[in-house]
Structures are given as structure tokens and as C-alpha cells.
Amino acid sequence: MTDTLPESAEAAESQLAELREQIDQHNHRYYVLDEPSIPDAEYDRLMRRLQAIESAFPDLVTPESPSQRVGANPVSEFGQVTHTLPMLSLDNAFSDEEMLKFFQRIADRLKLGAQHDELKISAEPKLDGAAVSLVYESGVLIQGATRGDGATGEDITHNVRTIPTVPLRLRGANLPRVLEVRGEVFMPKAGFDAFNKKAAERGEKTFVNPRNAAAGSLRQLDPRLTAKRPLDMYAYAVGHYEDGALPPSHYHTMLQLREWGFPTCPDAALVQGVEACKAYFKALGNRRESLPYEIDGVVYKVDDYELQSALGKVSRAPRWAIARKYPAQEELTTVEGIDWQVGRTGALTPVARLHPVFVGGVTVSNATLHNIEELQRKDIRVGDTVVIRRAGDVIPEVVSFVPERRPRGAVRTELPKQCPVCGSPVKKFADEAVARCTGGPVFCRAQRVEGLKHFVSRRALDIEGLGSKLIEQLADDLVEKPGDIFRLTADQLAGLERMGEKSAQNVIASIEESRHTTLGRFLFAIGIREVGETTAQNLAEHFGSLEALRAATEDQLLGVDDVGEIVAKRVLGHFKDPDLARVVDDLIDAGVQFESEPGDLGATGDLFEGMTVVLTGTLTAMKRSEAGALVKRLGGKVSGSISGKTSLLIAGEKAGSKLQKAQNLGVDVWDESQFLKRVDAFLTK
Ligand code: IVH
């Protein structure tokens, strides 16, 4: 689709016909089938294009054009509800400049002059769910409706009644006789994930995103089905009311609603002026991934009701509110190829090579398809137009393909029979979702190189200056196995391309430094499958020496914190495998030494007594392993993963999925400063 406007009315007419057809089709998928095939950003573009052509050729606007209708056609199965006051939509701002213009317009209209920085604004998450109107008479819920086209919605009373947090009867004093409350019904992320997981296990239809899940659930004909969906609701406005009074501002009305029994969003805030609005947007953006619900922006509302009515509305949107959007996290692009990457454990990861696309704030040209099972379930093919999702710092992934745009003749993607790197047979075990190269780290170059990169990485032996590029250069010649790193000389390094004498000496110096390491780091570095940093540390402390660990039986291994049957078998298997055992022996030959492990330091307190603690993210005052040792000294157990058993998560900077999971499970979370303060207070008491 081109951005330039058509030159003739004929050209415009045919483009309009095509756009209208497409948009109608997407509307149907979105509103009626609850199964959209394209991301919102793409839909918005089609709509904007339609509007642009229509405003250049106003004679061609027809009453049936999708541009003339906002929202959905109410579906016949549900009764219709005419909203007493229309349910408005919001104008969008996609940049700070657009938001500034919004403030400027308000300041001009209200003739605020320089005082506009004192304007009180309610800043709230723009929840990604479905808008509802709830009508109460004498405090009793009598009607629930969707927004529909803003004027008329569908009667979904039977369904909203099943949502646990929607009050059926209000409490407290001074209730208006009639009260219409508006809000967003949404599916919290945790509930969405759990629901989709179960649906996939049963081979049932999964939802594309939480918003769709909420909208689809509300439009079930059988309320028993809705009742099974994990839905929640936050109130965000009052619509129509009779015989009663409300506080004079939005923020205080929200507090009043809370007293009457409505859930309201805990992350909303009252701020003053443009700068505070920008700061709110940024701060919420940083928390976006870890919020328990999905959002796509921030809604700013002029707080004072008198000012709101002075500002009024334009067509379907109020002048006193605006939605500032975050960059779209989902976009469309095409798959130019599908490659297989071989990881350190031989796992084959399919990676989609994409036509570059701007999504989630960056340009993406590769996206993971995770593993063969997922690839085949999603049935992604070369040539497909796909939805790419990049949320926060998470690696971009391919969500789905657009069936309407699949090229004819596109072939199903099959698992390669041989490793694309070493040619060894590829094997897929039934109990794993991934397929693996059977070549092993000695034979397969990819496994070897990835293993070496892991070995020198920061949390393993932490060899500064020995980065991925250098490893690639060394792996074919000077370094075949990790032990060879310790046999390198400065002369050999200086002979490499792009390597000066000084840097060669620096690299050798840091290799020397890391020759003296700890058993915990060593065990993590050698890359035993399923043994992460924490388990490695637990093994080291439990057994105290490499010899003792190598001599351990399965039962003894099972006695270590965090070690279950799978891990125990992996540890035994690693040392039994002659190739892998030789790599370990060779490291000792090459002169790697361990400091004696702190082992059982003798408990010094009980701050964490009986608690299972997980550490995540980057800590600034100490290393994560040191913080872990501290937790243990103070009576706690340290685990590598969040589960129902976790008592506490200590989250450093850039904490990601563990933080989210902890919040979803309601696990206590401390940031680094809380952790330090508590430990300090405990040790000095
Ligand atoms: S206020 C006139 N507040 O955004 C103001 N809407 O594009 C109307 N939404 O249909 C809505 N979070 O579904 C408001 N905190 C919030 C919201 C919010 C999400 C949705 C709502 C509405 C759409 C408007």
C-alpha cells in the first residue's frame, strides 16, 4: 500500500473499495469471531489510509464505509442497550509533541496562560480489555453492556455478573438512585497465560492476546462459560446518574467509587503539569512488563469536572482527555527464510529471518520460533506474512501468520534431519519440545563455540576481553576445548586479526586471573545441562570439592537444595560421558584452581529462616552469588526459579520474567535497597 494519495477519482474509488472490503473483514474477525488476524497497528493504518483518501475525495464517502462507524455492529443474539450518554472514544498521541499540543489546546481554550502547568491531570494506565457500562439502581446491578458503536451496545448483564470483582450490590452511603459506572473488563496476564496453556493442552482454541480474550469472554451466550474465564474489572468513569451527587473531580470520584465497592486501578495517579505527565508515562513504561495486566498506553484526563464540561467534546472524543500510546508491540512483516541455530546443548532453534520491521521501539530482522514443536503448531512458512511481537526487553517472537496473505505453494517447515553445522543426525525425544544435534560439543562446532562463549561469560569464569568475536576467531584453530584457553600465549593472540600486542597481554592477564576461580563458578561454566548458576553454587557448597561431587551417588545429589531427579541424572550423566569428563580433566590439567568454598559458614542468623529466596536482575552493591551466600548465612535457601514454594524474590535492576512471575503468584518482592536495609538492620541489631 502506498502512502501517496490516488491521482484520479477512479483510482481512489477502486482503492477505497479494496480498503473497505479489508476493514470489514477485519472488523468481522475482531468483533464477531474474536479472532483477529492482524495487529492493531496494522488495522489502524488501514483505517487511517481509508480516512485520508475519503477526506481527499469527500464525494466518495458512503454511509456504509467503515470510517462512518466506530466500534462494532451489535450482534443480533444479544439484546441491544442504548447508552443514555454516548460512550466516547479517545484521541491518540503517539509522541511527546502530540501530547504537548493537546495541553496547549486545553490551555488556549481555558485561557490558562502560564498557569497551565498547575493543571491537575489524572494519569492512568490505558487498560487493554473491553469497555463496559454497568447500571445500578438503588445500589443493585441491573444492567451490563458493551460499548458497541458508542451509542448502542449489547446487553451482557448475564456475563458481567459472573466477574468476581464486579459488585452486584453497592455498599456505603449517599448512593445516587441511578448510577452508571464505566470501566474496563480485562484478563490479567497470569490468568491469560494459564487459560491459554490449558486450552492448548486440550487442543482447544487459544486467544491471541488478553484484550481479545476479555472481549471474547464477555460475548459468550452461555454465562457459565464466561464464569470460567479469569476476568477482572477496573472502573474508570461515571456515565449517567440520577438523584445523587458526585465529588467535583475525577480523582475524587474514583475514590468515592472505591468506597461504594468498585475496583479501581491502583496505578492511577493525580499529577500536575506536562512534565509530571511525561514522567508518569516513562515510569509506567518501565514497569509495563511487570504489571499484572496488559496496557497499551496512558490516559490523561483533566481532573476537574467543571473544566471537563468547559472543554466539551469533538465528534466522538472528549477534548479533556487523550491516550498517549506506547510503541506497538505487535507488527506485521514477511518471513524471508527460516534458519536453524544450534545452541551449546545441541538444541536446534528455528529462527525466522524477517523483512526488517519497527516493533516495540526497535528494528527487528530476526525472531525466534522457539523450537520445532512450537514452529509446527504455529505452522509458520517461508513467504508468510506474520505478526511479530516484541514486549519490553524480551526477544522478539513470531506470534502467528495471516492466513489471507499466505502465498500459494508455501511449504510446511520441516525439522532438518542433519545438524546444519556438523551434519550429525538430529534427534527429537518425545519428552522434550526441542530437537537436538547428536554431535556433542567435541564434534559439533556450533556446540563447541557456544559452550566456550558460555564458559568465559560474566557469570561463569568471567574472562574479560574474551568476547564472542574472539572466541569465534580462536575456535577453529587455537582453542578446541575450554582448557586450551589457559594454554594461550600473548604472542599467539597478537598474531590474530584486529588484535594489538597490548590487548593480547590484557586478555592473557584476565585469563590468568580467572584461572583461580570458585567451584561454584566452575560447575556453572562447564555447562552441565539443567545446572544454572544457583544449582551450581548449591552443589559446590554441598560437596565442597570436585572429587566429592564426581563420586556422589544419585541419592546424595538429591539431598542438595534445588536438585531434583532430572538435575541429579544430568550431573551423573555429565561426569560419566567420556568426552565431557575429558574436558573437565583437561581443565584441571591446564591449571584451573578453586578457592576453597565458603561451604557452611556457620549460620549467623535467622532473618531468612525457613524461606526459599530467589535472586534476579543486576545488583549494584554486590554480585548475585554474594547476595545468595548472604541469604544462606542468614538461614534461607536459595533457589533458581520461582514457584509456589518461593517466599521472597530479591529483584535487582532489569529484572524480567522472574519478577513478573513472582508478582503474578503474589510472592513478596524486595528491591536491592530493601534487601540491603533489612540485612543491615538485622546484622547490626
Ligand atoms: S476513559 C471519554 N480511561 O480506551 C473517556 N478509557 O479509546 C473514555 N480505556 O473505550 C474512556 N483504559 O475501553 C478511559 N483508564 C482508562 C482506560 C480507558 C482503557 C479504553 C476504553 C475506551 C478506550 C478509548
XYZ file of C-alpha atoms and ligand atoms in Angstrom:
709
model
C 0.000 0.000 0.000
C 1.426 3.349 -0.988
C 1.183 6.470 1.128
C 0.607 8.876 -1.720
C -2.996 9.710 -2.486
C -4.588 8.346 -5.657
C -4.479 10.800 -8.562
C -7.900 10.228 -10.051
C -11.352 9.585 -8.664
C -11.376 6.217 -10.451
C -8.162 5.138 -8.766
C -9.485 6.400 -5.445
C -12.709 4.505 -5.877
C -11.011 1.204 -6.501
C -8.605 1.682 -3.587
C -11.475 2.628 -1.311
C -13.429 -0.452 -2.327
C -10.475 -2.656 -1.521
C -9.770 -0.976 1.816
C -13.408 -1.126 2.884
C -13.583 -4.773 1.996
C -10.429 -5.493 4.012
C -11.506 -3.445 7.017
C -14.966 -5.023 7.045
C -13.349 -8.416 7.023
C -11.035 -7.479 9.919
C -13.941 -5.957 11.847
C -15.827 -9.196 11.489
C -12.862 -11.247 12.672
C -12.242 -8.890 15.573
C -15.719 -8.178 16.866
C -17.727 -11.205 15.870
C -15.281 -14.096 15.720
C -12.909 -12.696 18.397
C -10.101 -13.931 16.171
C -8.194 -11.003 14.634
C -5.506 -11.964 12.132
C -3.584 -8.677 12.068
C -2.157 -6.484 14.838
C -3.960 -3.313 15.932
C -1.214 -1.132 14.471
C -1.873 -2.561 11.014
C -5.624 -2.162 11.408
C -5.120 1.460 12.464
C -3.027 2.072 9.346
C -5.709 0.655 7.054
C -8.293 2.842 8.771
C -6.129 5.967 8.573
C -5.467 5.308 4.906
C -9.196 4.946 4.275
C -9.865 8.213 6.110
C -7.092 10.023 4.241
C -8.449 9.011 0.829
C -12.008 9.801 1.868
C -11.079 13.275 3.024
C -9.274 13.932 -0.269
C -12.311 12.620 -2.202
C -15.278 13.518 0.041
C -17.792 12.701 -2.709
C -16.796 9.063 -2.472
C -17.730 8.684 1.211
C -20.605 6.232 1.557
C -22.784 5.727 4.639
C -21.673 2.065 4.830
C -17.987 2.931 4.853
C -16.271 1.500 7.950
C -14.984 5.039 8.611
C -18.542 6.110 9.366
C -18.887 3.616 12.142
C -16.777 3.431 15.243
C -16.723 0.120 17.060
C -18.822 -2.901 16.352
C -22.200 -3.680 14.974
C -24.152 -5.091 17.877
C -24.631 -8.788 17.230
C -28.227 -9.915 16.971
C -28.070 -12.685 19.587
C -27.707 -10.153 22.379
C -30.320 -7.627 23.365
C -29.437 -4.050 22.492
C -28.805 -1.309 25.004
C -28.959 2.365 24.136
C -26.454 4.274 26.225
C -28.054 7.243 27.981
C -24.844 9.168 27.399
C -22.706 8.056 24.454
C -19.613 6.034 25.332
C -16.857 8.120 23.829
C -13.518 7.033 22.464
C -10.173 8.770 22.941
C -7.872 10.639 20.619
C -4.374 9.222 20.478
C -0.974 10.873 20.900
C 1.988 8.906 19.584
C 4.747 11.308 20.679
C 5.593 13.870 23.335
C 4.984 16.610 20.762
C 1.456 15.397 20.113
C 0.833 15.331 23.842
C 2.217 18.868 24.245
C -0.155 20.061 21.548
C -3.028 18.536 23.469
C -2.030 20.512 26.565
C -1.559 23.650 24.524
C -5.037 23.348 23.043
C -6.507 22.941 26.512
C -4.549 25.901 27.844
C -5.751 28.061 24.952
C -9.384 27.062 25.319
C -9.384 27.560 29.059
C -7.261 30.720 28.705
C -4.892 29.416 31.321
C -1.835 31.272 30.064
C 1.260 30.429 32.020
C -0.746 28.653 34.697
C -1.297 25.583 32.617
C 1.473 23.856 34.448
C -0.736 23.793 37.500
C -3.483 21.906 35.715
C -4.376 18.768 37.640
C -4.411 15.667 35.483
C -5.436 12.135 36.281
C -2.840 9.839 34.674
C -3.942 6.238 34.390
C -2.889 3.060 32.649
C -4.758 2.548 29.395
C -6.023 -0.921 30.136
C -6.195 -3.311 27.234
C -9.518 -5.036 27.625
C -13.119 -4.260 26.750
C -15.115 -1.235 27.873
C -18.300 -1.921 29.824
C -21.150 0.124 31.185
C -22.685 -1.052 34.465
C -26.001 0.415 35.611
C -27.057 0.289 39.273
C -30.467 1.194 40.616
C -30.753 1.732 44.347
C -27.324 0.148 44.617
C -28.219 -3.045 42.714
C -26.637 -4.032 39.393
C -29.432 -4.111 36.846
C -27.602 -3.917 33.525
C -24.213 -4.532 31.959
C -23.483 -3.525 28.372
C -20.634 -3.394 25.891
C -19.664 -0.126 24.277
C -20.812 -1.292 20.834
C -20.692 1.637 18.438
C -20.710 4.118 21.323
C -24.429 4.858 21.035
C -25.779 1.306 21.241
C -24.137 -1.703 22.829
C -25.009 -5.302 23.627
C -26.720 -6.427 26.768
C -24.205 -8.619 28.587
C -25.738 -8.389 32.065
C -25.700 -12.178 32.494
C -21.969 -12.241 31.774
C -20.737 -9.279 33.827
C -22.500 -10.753 36.837
C -20.027 -13.664 36.740
C -16.967 -11.422 37.158
C -15.943 -11.770 40.801
C -14.814 -8.163 41.296
C -17.882 -6.538 39.698
C -20.069 -5.540 42.654
C -23.615 -6.872 42.377
C -24.768 -4.648 45.222
C -23.046 -1.434 46.266
C -22.208 -0.506 49.808
C -21.724 2.748 51.677
C -23.719 5.939 51.952
C -25.007 8.643 49.594
C -25.558 6.384 46.610
C -27.300 8.055 43.677
C -30.590 6.286 42.901
C -29.334 5.547 39.393
C -25.608 5.211 38.797
C -23.863 4.162 35.610
C -20.218 3.233 36.091
C -17.884 2.631 33.197
C -14.740 0.642 33.245
C -12.554 -1.904 31.546
C -13.035 -5.637 31.813
C -9.693 -7.350 31.293
C -7.976 -10.686 31.669
C -4.890 -10.385 33.910
C -1.714 -11.683 32.241
C -1.322 -14.597 34.651
C -4.888 -15.756 34.053
C -4.467 -15.335 30.300
C -1.285 -17.457 30.262
C -2.831 -20.160 32.415
C -6.025 -20.184 30.378
C -4.182 -20.432 27.065
C -1.892 -23.145 28.374
C -4.853 -25.273 29.395
C -6.658 -24.603 26.138
C -3.558 -25.625 24.137
C -3.178 -28.810 26.180
C -6.755 -29.739 25.398
C -6.236 -28.874 21.743
C -8.764 -26.037 22.022
C -8.623 -22.561 20.517
C -6.202 -20.185 22.230
C -6.600 -16.405 22.417
C -4.174 -14.121 20.577
C -3.929 -11.580 23.409
C -5.534 -10.706 26.753
C -7.702 -7.976 25.233
C -9.208 -10.346 22.787
C -9.695 -12.904 25.500
C -11.627 -10.373 27.593
C -13.818 -9.216 24.706
C -14.495 -12.777 23.588
C -15.360 -13.919 27.089
C -17.862 -11.118 27.572
C -19.668 -12.086 24.428
C -20.370 -15.677 25.343
C -24.006 -16.629 25.054
C -23.677 -19.006 27.980
C -22.646 -17.182 31.183
C -21.298 -20.436 32.632
C -18.526 -20.195 30.043
C -17.793 -16.577 30.969
C -17.658 -17.590 34.621
C -14.759 -19.926 33.846
C -12.666 -17.130 32.360
C -10.321 -15.321 34.757
C -11.776 -11.830 34.237
C -11.304 -8.695 36.305
C -12.563 -5.109 36.047
C -11.380 -1.607 36.923
C -13.840 1.283 36.974
C -12.552 4.434 35.249
C -15.518 6.802 34.882
C -19.094 7.579 35.825
C -21.572 7.858 32.968
C -25.166 8.789 33.631
C -26.556 9.244 37.173
C -29.793 10.425 38.768
C -30.796 11.675 42.209
C -27.443 11.946 43.853
C -24.211 13.873 43.838
C -20.610 13.139 42.915
C -17.378 14.781 44.051
C -16.310 17.686 41.796
C -13.336 15.897 40.245
C -12.477 12.660 38.504
C -9.868 11.588 41.023
C -12.162 12.039 43.997
C -14.959 10.312 42.148
C -12.671 7.324 41.732
C -12.039 7.320 45.474
C -15.789 7.500 46.039
C -16.371 4.589 43.635
C -13.870 2.585 45.588
C -15.843 3.232 48.765
C -19.007 2.074 47.062
C -17.275 -1.192 46.270
C -15.798 -0.775 42.782
C -12.283 -1.946 41.993
C -10.213 0.919 40.570
C -6.741 0.800 39.102
C -4.105 1.046 41.860
C -1.564 2.507 39.430
C -3.525 5.646 38.551
C -2.104 8.930 39.872
C -3.048 12.574 40.157
C -0.262 14.694 38.642
C 0.255 18.363 37.829
C 1.568 19.767 34.571
C 3.100 18.391 31.412
C 6.444 17.356 32.864
C 4.815 15.215 35.523
C 2.677 13.605 32.798
C 5.778 12.751 30.791
C 7.478 11.331 33.879
C 4.431 9.180 34.630
C 4.456 7.838 31.070
C 8.119 6.926 31.346
C 7.866 5.360 34.782
C 4.819 3.291 33.855
C 6.566 2.260 30.628
C 9.447 0.882 32.675
C 7.016 -1.159 34.705
C 4.907 -2.204 31.748
C 6.237 -5.733 31.503
C 5.878 -6.450 35.189
C 2.364 -5.045 35.561
C -0.135 -7.865 36.156
C -2.381 -6.541 33.369
C -1.808 -5.541 29.745
C -1.747 -1.852 28.794
C -1.131 -0.043 25.529
C -0.663 3.475 26.821
C -1.559 6.097 29.385
C -4.842 8.012 29.535
C -4.566 11.637 30.678
C -7.769 13.263 31.893
C -8.318 16.826 33.040
C -9.310 16.160 36.637
C -11.759 18.970 37.360
C -15.291 18.219 36.144
C -16.081 21.884 35.574
C -13.089 22.235 33.305
C -14.090 18.987 31.558
C -17.501 20.399 30.677
C -15.995 23.721 29.637
C -13.799 21.794 27.193
C -16.562 19.556 25.853
C -16.042 17.093 23.008
C -15.405 16.904 19.279
C -17.463 14.268 17.471
C -16.729 11.078 19.362
C -13.867 12.049 21.640
C -13.657 14.416 24.597
C -11.307 17.418 24.392
C -10.323 16.879 28.032
C -8.669 13.504 27.630
C -6.081 11.854 25.437
C -4.443 8.435 25.147
C -0.656 8.547 24.880
C 0.327 5.279 23.250
C 3.453 3.183 23.772
C 5.110 1.919 20.576
C 3.132 -1.006 19.200
C 4.421 -4.321 20.483
C 2.994 -6.194 17.537
C 3.611 -5.518 13.861
C 3.353 -7.300 10.531
C 6.206 -8.338 8.288
C 7.200 -11.188 5.988
C 9.344 -14.267 6.602
C 12.265 -14.326 4.177
C 13.757 -17.543 5.490
C 13.827 -19.934 8.426
C 17.268 -20.904 9.746
C 18.238 -23.344 12.454
C 20.620 -22.239 15.189
C 22.487 -24.816 17.206
C 22.979 -23.958 20.864
C 25.507 -25.119 23.424
C 23.427 -28.141 24.377
C 22.778 -29.017 20.734
C 19.226 -27.660 20.837
C 18.032 -26.595 17.398
C 16.223 -23.272 17.488
C 14.322 -22.193 14.390
C 14.879 -18.502 13.705
C 12.749 -16.547 11.272
C 14.708 -14.144 9.045
C 12.392 -11.212 8.556
C 11.950 -8.248 6.347
C 13.093 -5.593 8.878
C 10.218 -4.118 10.875
C 9.982 -1.470 13.620
C 8.286 -3.018 16.627
C 8.363 -2.378 20.379
C 10.702 0.569 19.781
C 13.448 -1.186 17.748
C 14.025 -2.581 14.263
C 13.747 -6.345 14.239
C 15.042 -8.622 11.486
C 15.209 -11.970 13.279
C 12.683 -13.558 15.580
C 12.747 -16.809 17.423
C 10.288 -19.595 16.780
C 11.497 -21.312 19.979
C 11.526 -24.972 18.920
C 10.226 -27.418 16.378
C 7.029 -28.201 18.292
C 6.081 -24.570 18.524
C 7.027 -23.928 14.905
C 4.814 -26.734 13.702
C 1.938 -25.782 15.985
C 2.059 -22.226 14.637
C 2.709 -23.571 11.119
C 4.927 -20.664 10.044
C 6.259 -20.938 6.459
C 8.758 -19.043 4.342
C 6.854 -16.317 2.470
C 4.247 -15.895 5.196
C 3.112 -12.536 6.469
C 3.460 -12.845 10.226
C 2.676 -10.970 13.421
C 5.889 -10.137 15.288
C 5.748 -9.328 18.959
C 8.464 -7.614 20.969
C 7.498 -6.766 24.513
C 9.972 -4.902 26.703
C 13.420 -6.434 26.625
C 12.060 -9.831 25.705
C 13.432 -11.392 22.492
C 11.134 -10.805 19.533
C 8.906 -13.725 18.637
C 6.672 -14.787 15.801
C 3.103 -14.919 17.098
C 1.096 -16.151 14.122
C 0.729 -15.923 10.362
C -2.013 -14.128 8.445
C -3.923 -16.840 6.565
C -5.322 -14.443 3.943
C -1.791 -13.498 2.932
C -0.148 -16.913 2.646
C 1.425 -17.193 -0.813
C 0.244 -20.094 -2.918
C 2.661 -23.017 -2.799
C 4.195 -22.101 0.593
C 5.566 -25.322 2.027
C 5.420 -26.590 5.592
C 8.668 -26.163 7.512
C 10.241 -29.490 8.431
C 12.883 -30.344 11.001
C 16.258 -30.893 9.295
C 17.420 -34.497 9.502
C 21.024 -33.412 9.964
C 22.664 -30.723 12.037
C 23.131 -27.711 9.735
C 26.563 -27.154 11.282
C 28.207 -30.563 11.739
C 25.944 -32.885 9.761
C 25.298 -35.255 12.677
C 21.829 -36.759 12.894
C 19.198 -34.592 14.603
C 17.092 -36.320 17.214
C 13.840 -35.371 18.867
C 12.879 -37.062 22.118
C 9.198 -37.338 22.951
C 9.614 -35.769 26.404
C 11.215 -32.599 25.054
C 9.850 -29.848 22.817
C 13.280 -29.230 21.257
C 15.197 -31.359 18.766
C 18.945 -31.729 19.240
C 22.098 -32.275 17.229
C 23.678 -35.522 18.400
C 27.224 -34.459 17.503
C 28.120 -33.300 21.020
C 30.386 -30.385 21.955
C 33.563 -32.080 20.826
C 32.409 -32.796 17.286
C 29.870 -30.062 16.553
C 31.479 -26.662 16.055
C 28.328 -24.768 16.997
C 28.002 -26.573 20.318
C 31.703 -26.112 20.957
C 31.705 -22.388 20.209
C 28.525 -21.744 22.199
C 29.959 -23.791 25.056
C 33.155 -21.718 25.009
C 31.173 -18.476 24.973
C 29.263 -19.690 27.983
C 32.466 -20.787 29.702
C 34.053 -17.321 29.543
C 30.822 -15.389 30.183
C 30.411 -12.987 33.067
C 28.559 -15.319 35.396
C 30.819 -18.266 34.555
C 34.618 -17.776 34.553
C 34.174 -14.094 33.709
C 37.204 -13.725 31.433
C 37.228 -10.076 30.484
C 38.239 -9.224 26.924
C 37.481 -12.711 25.636
C 34.225 -11.894 23.875
C 32.135 -13.774 21.333
C 34.036 -12.432 18.318
C 37.384 -13.514 19.695
C 36.036 -16.939 20.628
C 34.829 -17.367 17.037
C 38.311 -16.475 15.797
C 40.020 -18.881 18.183
C 37.660 -21.815 17.974
C 38.861 -23.222 14.667
C 42.478 -23.286 15.492
C 43.951 -22.415 18.857
C 41.098 -23.320 21.177
C 39.373 -26.642 20.716
C 38.252 -27.154 24.272
C 37.943 -24.844 27.300
C 41.282 -25.986 28.770
C 43.094 -24.643 25.682
C 42.168 -21.121 26.763
C 44.647 -21.474 29.622
C 47.413 -22.547 27.209
C 47.151 -19.441 25.020
C 50.108 -17.108 24.859
C 50.197 -13.378 24.244
C 52.166 -13.978 21.045
C 49.528 -16.281 19.652
C 46.798 -13.740 20.392
C 48.799 -10.842 18.983
C 49.047 -12.767 15.719
C 45.267 -12.601 15.258
C 43.500 -10.103 13.071
C 42.441 -6.868 14.774
C 44.437 -7.668 17.895
C 47.248 -5.459 19.153
C 50.031 -6.527 21.493
C 48.676 -4.561 24.399
C 45.193 -6.044 24.145
C 46.693 -9.511 23.729
C 48.527 -9.035 27.009
C 45.377 -7.783 28.694
C 43.425 -10.830 27.585
C 46.185 -13.135 28.856
C 46.187 -11.266 32.173
C 42.459 -11.771 32.633
C 42.762 -15.432 31.660
C 45.421 -15.778 34.351
C 43.190 -14.060 36.848
C 40.295 -16.395 36.165
C 42.484 -19.485 36.486
C 41.759 -19.115 40.190
C 38.041 -19.453 40.449
C 35.436 -20.948 42.743
C 33.967 -24.423 42.438
C 30.504 -22.911 42.010
C 31.546 -20.816 39.017
C 33.491 -23.741 37.565
C 30.478 -26.060 37.758
C 28.283 -23.441 36.113
C 30.935 -22.771 33.451
C 31.329 -26.364 32.264
C 27.688 -26.258 31.191
C 26.069 -29.284 32.776
C 22.565 -29.360 31.366
C 19.864 -28.039 33.704
C 22.504 -26.713 36.107
C 22.113 -22.961 36.388
C 24.145 -20.598 38.499
C 22.233 -21.249 41.702
C 22.231 -25.028 41.429
C 25.949 -24.963 40.633
C 26.568 -22.916 43.763
C 24.405 -25.241 45.857
C 26.305 -28.285 44.550
C 29.641 -26.634 45.269
C 28.697 -25.768 48.813
C 27.199 -29.151 49.498
C 30.101 -31.236 48.247
C 32.959 -28.800 48.829
C 35.218 -30.344 46.172
C 35.094 -31.542 42.578
C 36.220 -35.010 43.636
C 33.412 -35.359 46.167
C 30.856 -34.235 43.587
C 32.177 -36.677 40.976
C 31.932 -39.508 43.479
C 28.376 -38.601 44.524
C 25.518 -41.065 44.080
C 22.078 -40.077 42.840
C 20.713 -40.204 46.392
C 23.436 -37.910 47.653
C 22.743 -35.481 44.827
C 19.050 -35.473 45.656
C 19.982 -34.202 49.096
C 21.161 -30.876 47.644
C 18.861 -27.816 47.718
C 17.053 -27.323 44.458
C 18.220 -30.648 42.963
C 15.509 -32.975 41.727
C 15.681 -36.183 39.756
C 16.244 -34.574 36.379
C 19.147 -32.440 37.583
C 20.689 -35.356 39.517
C 20.633 -37.501 36.365
C 22.163 -34.720 34.289
C 25.019 -34.270 36.762
C 25.748 -38.004 36.881
C 25.476 -38.233 33.100
C 27.867 -35.344 32.557
C 30.718 -36.878 34.521
C 30.042 -40.348 33.104
C 30.239 -39.185 29.478
C 33.864 -39.847 28.459
C 34.095 -36.795 26.163
C 32.633 -34.424 28.724
C 34.674 -35.897 31.572
C 37.822 -35.422 29.497
C 37.023 -31.727 29.073
C 36.825 -31.397 32.857
C 40.086 -33.303 33.399
C 41.774 -31.184 30.785
C 40.789 -28.005 32.621
C 42.422 -29.281 35.787
C 45.498 -30.264 33.720
C 45.579 -26.766 32.305
C 45.888 -25.447 35.829
C 42.412 -24.234 36.793
C 42.188 -23.999 40.567
C 39.363 -23.468 43.006
C 39.372 -21.431 46.108
C 38.039 -23.480 48.946
C 34.287 -22.995 49.009
C 32.805 -20.968 51.811
C 30.676 -24.087 52.360
C 28.672 -23.959 55.540
C 29.869 -20.717 57.028
C 28.046 -21.461 60.199
C 24.715 -19.743 60.277
C 24.872 -16.255 61.699
C 21.209 -15.554 61.970
C 17.681 -16.383 61.087
C 16.462 -13.418 59.052
C 15.593 -15.809 56.209
C 14.891 -18.865 58.360
C 12.536 -21.275 56.606
C 12.382 -19.088 53.491
C 13.128 -20.001 49.905
C 14.632 -16.974 48.229
C 15.196 -16.312 44.520
C 17.562 -13.621 43.223
C 17.188 -11.970 39.848
C 18.323 -8.925 37.860
C 21.515 -6.937 38.300
C 22.601 -5.981 41.798
C 24.871 -2.988 42.200
C 26.367 -3.374 45.674
C 27.460 -6.995 45.314
C 27.344 -9.940 42.942
C 24.262 -12.083 42.898
C 26.279 -15.050 44.138
C 27.435 -12.977 47.115
C 23.892 -11.927 47.910
C 22.909 -15.602 47.693
C 25.651 -16.534 50.136
C 24.361 -13.861 52.496
C 20.819 -15.224 52.318
C 22.142 -18.666 53.159
C 24.214 -17.382 56.041
C 21.072 -15.830 57.395
C 19.193 -19.106 57.347
C 17.481 -19.063 53.925
C 17.516 -21.433 50.994
C 18.395 -20.050 47.573
C 16.573 -21.347 44.540
C 16.985 -20.603 40.848
C 13.349 -20.490 39.850
C 10.061 -19.040 41.064
C 7.389 -21.482 42.149
C 4.622 -21.808 44.677
C 7.310 -22.557 47.251
C 9.160 -19.260 46.787
C 8.898 -16.988 49.811
C 10.750 -13.960 48.512
C 12.219 -12.544 45.316
C 15.122 -10.133 45.526
C 14.976 -8.186 42.293
C 17.852 -6.084 41.039
C 17.777 -3.776 38.045
C 16.355 -5.019 34.750
C 14.582 -7.889 36.444
C 12.452 -9.621 33.825
C 10.279 -12.706 33.692
C 11.054 -13.891 37.227
C 9.784 -10.613 38.623
C 6.634 -10.882 36.599
C 6.049 -14.460 37.645
C 6.626 -13.583 41.306
C 4.115 -10.761 41.101
C 1.602 -12.964 39.393
C 1.968 -15.560 42.137
C 1.792 -12.920 44.850
C 5.347 -13.654 46.047
C 6.938 -10.877 48.148
C 9.452 -8.819 46.194
C 12.287 -6.711 47.615
C 14.476 -4.453 45.551
C 18.187 -4.279 46.263
C 17.968 -1.368 48.671
C 15.242 -3.056 50.724
C 17.373 -6.184 50.851
C 20.458 -4.262 51.996
C 18.496 -2.307 54.584
C 16.906 -5.411 56.059
C 20.173 -7.313 56.193
C 21.966 -4.330 57.646
C 19.314 -3.768 60.297
C 19.442 -7.450 61.159
C 23.213 -7.703 61.419
C 23.598 -4.521 63.469
C 20.721 -5.128 65.836
S -11.743 6.801 29.712
C -14.018 9.656 27.399
N -9.854 5.514 30.959
O -9.875 3.155 25.938
C -13.129 8.723 28.055
N -10.652 4.635 28.902
O -10.152 4.645 23.335
C -13.439 7.345 27.706
N -9.595 2.544 28.221
O -13.212 2.536 25.139
C -12.687 6.322 28.326
N -8.261 2.375 29.955
O -12.087 0.876 26.684
C -10.646 5.543 29.877
N -8.189 4.446 32.176
C -8.996 4.489 31.115
C -8.965 3.496 30.118
C -9.811 3.615 29.008
C -8.659 1.815 28.829
C -10.209 2.215 26.926
C -11.717 2.193 26.980
C -12.186 3.086 25.883
C -10.951 3.247 25.051
C -10.965 4.609 24.429
